[in-house]
Short mmCIF file of C-alpha atoms and ligand atoms in Angstrom, two decimals:
data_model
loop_
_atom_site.label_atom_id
_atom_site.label_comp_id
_atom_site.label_asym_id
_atom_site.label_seq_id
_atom_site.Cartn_x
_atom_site.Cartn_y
_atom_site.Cartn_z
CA UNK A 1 -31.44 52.67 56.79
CA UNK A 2 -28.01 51.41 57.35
CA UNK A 3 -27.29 48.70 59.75
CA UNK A 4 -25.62 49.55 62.76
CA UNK A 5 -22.33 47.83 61.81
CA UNK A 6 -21.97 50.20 58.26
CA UNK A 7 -22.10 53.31 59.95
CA UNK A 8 -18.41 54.69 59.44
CA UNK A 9 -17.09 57.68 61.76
CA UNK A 10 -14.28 60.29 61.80
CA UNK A 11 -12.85 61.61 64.29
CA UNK A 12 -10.35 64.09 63.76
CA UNK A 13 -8.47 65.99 66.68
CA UNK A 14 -5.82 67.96 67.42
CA UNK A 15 -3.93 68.63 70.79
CA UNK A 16 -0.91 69.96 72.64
CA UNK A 17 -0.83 68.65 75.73
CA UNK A 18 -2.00 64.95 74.62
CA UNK A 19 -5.47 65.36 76.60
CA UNK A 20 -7.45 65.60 73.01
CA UNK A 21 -5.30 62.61 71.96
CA UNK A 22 -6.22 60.24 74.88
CA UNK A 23 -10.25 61.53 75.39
CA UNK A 24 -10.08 60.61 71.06
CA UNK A 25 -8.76 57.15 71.34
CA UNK A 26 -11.52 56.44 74.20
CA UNK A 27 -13.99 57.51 71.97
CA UNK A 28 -13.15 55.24 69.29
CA UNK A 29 -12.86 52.19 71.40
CA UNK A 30 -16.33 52.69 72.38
CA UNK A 31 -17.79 53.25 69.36
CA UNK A 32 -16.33 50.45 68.10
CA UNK A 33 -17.40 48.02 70.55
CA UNK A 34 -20.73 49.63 69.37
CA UNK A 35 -19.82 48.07 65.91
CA UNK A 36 -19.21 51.46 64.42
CA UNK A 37 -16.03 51.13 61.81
CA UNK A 38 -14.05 53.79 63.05
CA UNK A 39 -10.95 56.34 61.29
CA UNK A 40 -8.70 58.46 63.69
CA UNK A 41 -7.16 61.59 62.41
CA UNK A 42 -4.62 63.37 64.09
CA UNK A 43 -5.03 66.72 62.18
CA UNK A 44 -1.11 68.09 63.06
CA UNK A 45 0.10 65.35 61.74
CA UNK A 46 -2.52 64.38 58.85
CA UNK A 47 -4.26 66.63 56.34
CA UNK A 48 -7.99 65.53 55.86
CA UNK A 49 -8.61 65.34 52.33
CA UNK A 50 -12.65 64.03 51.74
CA UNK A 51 -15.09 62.97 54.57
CA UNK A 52 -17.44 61.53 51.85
CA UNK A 53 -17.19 58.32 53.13
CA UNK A 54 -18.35 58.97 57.18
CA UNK A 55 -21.42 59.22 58.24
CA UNK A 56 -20.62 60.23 61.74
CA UNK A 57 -17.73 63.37 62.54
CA UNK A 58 -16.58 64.20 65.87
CA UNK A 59 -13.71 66.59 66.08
CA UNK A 60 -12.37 67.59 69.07
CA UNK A 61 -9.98 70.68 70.40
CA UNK A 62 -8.19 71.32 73.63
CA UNK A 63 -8.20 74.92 75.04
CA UNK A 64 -5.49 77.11 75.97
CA UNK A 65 -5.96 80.83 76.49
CA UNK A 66 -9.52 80.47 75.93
CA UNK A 67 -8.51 79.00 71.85
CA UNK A 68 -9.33 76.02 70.49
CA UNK A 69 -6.45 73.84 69.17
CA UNK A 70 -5.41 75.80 65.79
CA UNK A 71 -5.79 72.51 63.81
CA UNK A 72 -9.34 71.31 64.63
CA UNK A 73 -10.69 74.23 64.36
CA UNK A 74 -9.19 74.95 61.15
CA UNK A 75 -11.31 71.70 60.02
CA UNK A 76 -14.47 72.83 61.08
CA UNK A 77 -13.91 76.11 59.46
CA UNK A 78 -12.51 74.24 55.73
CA UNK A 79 -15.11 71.60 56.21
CA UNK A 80 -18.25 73.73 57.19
CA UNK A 81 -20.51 73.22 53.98
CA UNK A 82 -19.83 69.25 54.25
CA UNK A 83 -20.30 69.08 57.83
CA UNK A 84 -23.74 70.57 57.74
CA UNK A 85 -24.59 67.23 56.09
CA UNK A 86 -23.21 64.84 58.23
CA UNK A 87 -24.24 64.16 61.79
CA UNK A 88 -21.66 66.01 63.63
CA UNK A 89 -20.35 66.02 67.72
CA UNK A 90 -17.87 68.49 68.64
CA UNK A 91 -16.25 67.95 71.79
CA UNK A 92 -13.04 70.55 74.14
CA UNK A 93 -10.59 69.23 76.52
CA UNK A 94 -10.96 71.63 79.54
CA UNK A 95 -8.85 70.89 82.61
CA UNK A 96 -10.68 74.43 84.14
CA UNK A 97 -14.29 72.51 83.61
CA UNK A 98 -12.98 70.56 85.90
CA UNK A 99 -12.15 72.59 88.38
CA UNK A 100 -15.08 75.18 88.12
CA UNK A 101 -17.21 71.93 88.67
CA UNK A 102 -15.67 70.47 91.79
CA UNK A 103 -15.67 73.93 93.23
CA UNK A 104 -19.41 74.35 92.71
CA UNK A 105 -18.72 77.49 90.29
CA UNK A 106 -21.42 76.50 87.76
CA UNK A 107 -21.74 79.61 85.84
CA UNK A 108 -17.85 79.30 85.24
CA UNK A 109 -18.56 75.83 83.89
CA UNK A 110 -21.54 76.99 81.66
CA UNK A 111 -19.62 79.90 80.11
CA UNK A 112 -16.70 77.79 78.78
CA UNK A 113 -19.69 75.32 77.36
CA UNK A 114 -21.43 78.06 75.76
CA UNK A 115 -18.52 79.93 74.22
CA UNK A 116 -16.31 76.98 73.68
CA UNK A 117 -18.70 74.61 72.09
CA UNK A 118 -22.22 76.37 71.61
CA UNK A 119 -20.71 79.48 70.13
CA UNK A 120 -17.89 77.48 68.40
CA UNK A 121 -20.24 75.44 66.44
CA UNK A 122 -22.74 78.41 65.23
CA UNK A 123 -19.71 80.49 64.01
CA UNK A 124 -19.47 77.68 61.13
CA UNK A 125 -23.55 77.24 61.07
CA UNK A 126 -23.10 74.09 62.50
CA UNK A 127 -25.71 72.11 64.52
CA UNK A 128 -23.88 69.26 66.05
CA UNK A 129 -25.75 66.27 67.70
CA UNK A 130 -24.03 66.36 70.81
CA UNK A 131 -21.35 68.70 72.54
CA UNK A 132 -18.57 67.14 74.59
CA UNK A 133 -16.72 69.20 77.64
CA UNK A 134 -14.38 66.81 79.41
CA UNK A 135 -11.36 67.54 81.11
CA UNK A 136 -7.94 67.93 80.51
CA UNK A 137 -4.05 67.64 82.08
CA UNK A 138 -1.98 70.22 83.36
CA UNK A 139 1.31 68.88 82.34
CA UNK A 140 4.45 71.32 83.62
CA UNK A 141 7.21 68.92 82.07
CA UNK A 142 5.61 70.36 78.58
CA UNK A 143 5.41 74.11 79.83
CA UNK A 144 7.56 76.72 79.38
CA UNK A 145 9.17 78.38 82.53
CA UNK A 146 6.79 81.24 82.48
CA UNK A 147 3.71 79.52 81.99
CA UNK A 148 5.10 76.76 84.80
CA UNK A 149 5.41 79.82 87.51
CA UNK A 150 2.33 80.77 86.77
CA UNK A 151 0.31 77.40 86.74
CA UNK A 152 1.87 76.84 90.26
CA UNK A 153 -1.01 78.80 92.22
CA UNK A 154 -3.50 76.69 90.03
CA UNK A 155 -1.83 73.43 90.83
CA UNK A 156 -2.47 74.29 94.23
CA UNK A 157 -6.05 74.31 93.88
CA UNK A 158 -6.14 71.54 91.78
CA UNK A 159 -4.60 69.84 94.64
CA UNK A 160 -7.40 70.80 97.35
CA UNK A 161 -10.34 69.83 94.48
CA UNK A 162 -9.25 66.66 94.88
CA UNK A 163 -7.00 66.31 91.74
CA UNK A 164 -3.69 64.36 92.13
CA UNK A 165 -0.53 64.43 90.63
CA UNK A 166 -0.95 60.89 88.27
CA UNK A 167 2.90 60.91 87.75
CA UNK A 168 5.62 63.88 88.80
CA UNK A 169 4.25 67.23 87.31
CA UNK A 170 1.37 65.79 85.49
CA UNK A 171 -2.34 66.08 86.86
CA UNK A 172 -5.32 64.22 84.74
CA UNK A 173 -8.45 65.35 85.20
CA UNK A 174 -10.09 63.67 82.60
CA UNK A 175 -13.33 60.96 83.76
CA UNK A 176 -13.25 57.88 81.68
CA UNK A 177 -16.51 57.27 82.94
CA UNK A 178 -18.43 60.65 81.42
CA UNK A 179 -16.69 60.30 78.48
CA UNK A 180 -17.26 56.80 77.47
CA UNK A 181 -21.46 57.65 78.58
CA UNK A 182 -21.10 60.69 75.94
CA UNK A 183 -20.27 58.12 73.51
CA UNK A 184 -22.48 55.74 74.14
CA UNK A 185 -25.62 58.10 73.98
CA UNK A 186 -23.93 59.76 71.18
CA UNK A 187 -24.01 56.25 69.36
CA UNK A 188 -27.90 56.06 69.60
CA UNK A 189 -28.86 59.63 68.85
CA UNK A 190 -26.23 59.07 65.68
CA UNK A 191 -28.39 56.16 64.84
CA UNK A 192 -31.51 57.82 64.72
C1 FMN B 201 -0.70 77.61 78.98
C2 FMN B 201 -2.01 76.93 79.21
C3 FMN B 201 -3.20 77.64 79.04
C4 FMN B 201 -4.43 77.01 79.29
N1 FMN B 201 -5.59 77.72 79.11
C5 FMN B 201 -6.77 77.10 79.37
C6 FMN B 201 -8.00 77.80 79.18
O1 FMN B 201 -8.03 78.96 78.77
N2 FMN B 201 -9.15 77.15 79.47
C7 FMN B 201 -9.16 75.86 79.91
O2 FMN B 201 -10.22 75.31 80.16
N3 FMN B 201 -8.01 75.17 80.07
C8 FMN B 201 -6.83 75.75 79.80
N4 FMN B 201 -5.67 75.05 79.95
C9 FMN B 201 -5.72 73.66 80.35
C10 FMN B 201 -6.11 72.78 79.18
O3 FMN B 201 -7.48 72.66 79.16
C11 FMN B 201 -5.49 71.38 79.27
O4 FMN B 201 -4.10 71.50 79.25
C12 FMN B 201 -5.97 70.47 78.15
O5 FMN B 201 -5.45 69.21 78.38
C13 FMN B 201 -5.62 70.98 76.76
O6 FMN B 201 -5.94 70.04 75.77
P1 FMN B 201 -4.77 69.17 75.06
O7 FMN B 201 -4.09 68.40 76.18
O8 FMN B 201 -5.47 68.29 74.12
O9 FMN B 201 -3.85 70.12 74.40
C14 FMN B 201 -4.46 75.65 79.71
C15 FMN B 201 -3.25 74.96 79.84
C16 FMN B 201 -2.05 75.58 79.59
C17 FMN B 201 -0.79 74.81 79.76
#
C-alpha cells in the first residue's frame, strides 16, 4: 500500500470560458496540501501521451449546448482501456446547475448530473470514484454577439438567484467551498 505522500494524480481539463481552468487549479491545491504529488494538463494546449505513472485521474469538461469540452472528452474516449485501471473522478463546469439549484428546480439539476456525468462516464465503461458538478461563469466579453443577446434574459435571472456580476460582464458561480469538500472526500475514497 502506498503511503499517502506517493500517490501521484492527473488532472487533465479542458475549457472555454476558463471555469474548468480555475475549478482544476483548486483541485490541485487541495490535493496537494493532502500530500498528493500533483500534474496539471491543459488538454488544448498539451497532448497527453502515457498516464502510467498516476494513480489518481480526474478530468474535467465545461458544458456548452449540452457538450462536453471537445478536448476532455476526447481523453476519456482515447484513454478508456487505461482509465478502467486507474481510480478515476470526472467532474463538468455547469453555470445552469447553479441556477436550477437556487431556484429549487431539482429534477433540472439531476438531469444534467445524470446525462452529463453518469451517462458520460458509462459511454466509455467507465466507473469513476466520484462525479463532480460545480458551477461555471457566464462571461459576455468572450461571447459572440448572438450568443450575448441571447444570454441577456438568463443574466437576468442569474441576477434575481442571487448571482452577481464579479467584474463588468462576468458572473462566477462557482463555490470554492463544495469544490474543495469534493476533493477532500475524493482524497480518502482515492486512498482506499
Ligand atoms: C454559448 C453557451 C452555451 C452554454 N450552454 C450550457 C449548457 O448547455 N449547459 C450548462 O450547464 N451550461 C451552459 N453554459 C454555461 C457554462 O456552463 C459555463 O460557461 C461554464 O463556465 C463552461 O465551462 P468553461 O468555462 O470551462 O468553458 C453555456 C455557456 C455559453 C456561453
Amino acid at each position: 500500500m502506498l503511503g499517502i505522500r506517493e500517490m501521484k494524480a492527473l488532472i487533465v481539463f479542458a475549457t472555454r470560458y476558463g471555469a474548468t481552468a480555475l475549478t482544476s487549479q483548486e483541485i490541485a491545491k487541495t490535493l496537494r496540501e493532502e500530500n498528493f504529488e500533483v500534474k496539471v494538463i491543459d488538454a488544448k494546449k498539451e497532448k497527453v501521451k502515457d498516464i502510467s505513472e498516476f494513480e489518481l485521474v480526474i478530468v474535467g469538461g465545461g458544458l456548452k449546448m449540452g457538450k462536453w469540452t471537445k478536448e476532455s472528452d476526447e481523453f476519456l474516449k482515447n484513454f478508456q482501456k487505461e482509465l478502467a485501471q486507474k481510480k478515476l473522478a470526472i467532474f463538468v463546469s455547469s453555470a445552469m446547475k447553479s441556477l436550477f439549484e437556487r431556484q429549487g428546480k431539482t429534477e433540472d439539476f439531476q438531469k444534467i448530473k445524470k446525462t452529463h456525468l453518469e451517462d458520460a462516464a458509462s459511454m466509455y465503461q467507465l466507473h469513476p470514484i466520484a462525479l463532480g458538478l460545480f458551477g461555471g461563469v457566464w462571461d459576455k466579453n468572450k461571447m459572440g454577439l448572438i450568443f450575448r443577446r441571447t444570454l441577456d434574459t438568463l443574466m437576468k435571472q442569474f441576477e434575481e438567484a442571487g448571482f452577481n456580476e464579479t467584474s463588468p460582464g462576468l458572473i462566477d458561480t462557482r463555490d470554492i467551498e463544495e469544490i474543495r469538500k469534493w476533493t477532500k472526500e475524493l482524497t480518502i475514497k482515492a486512498l482506499q
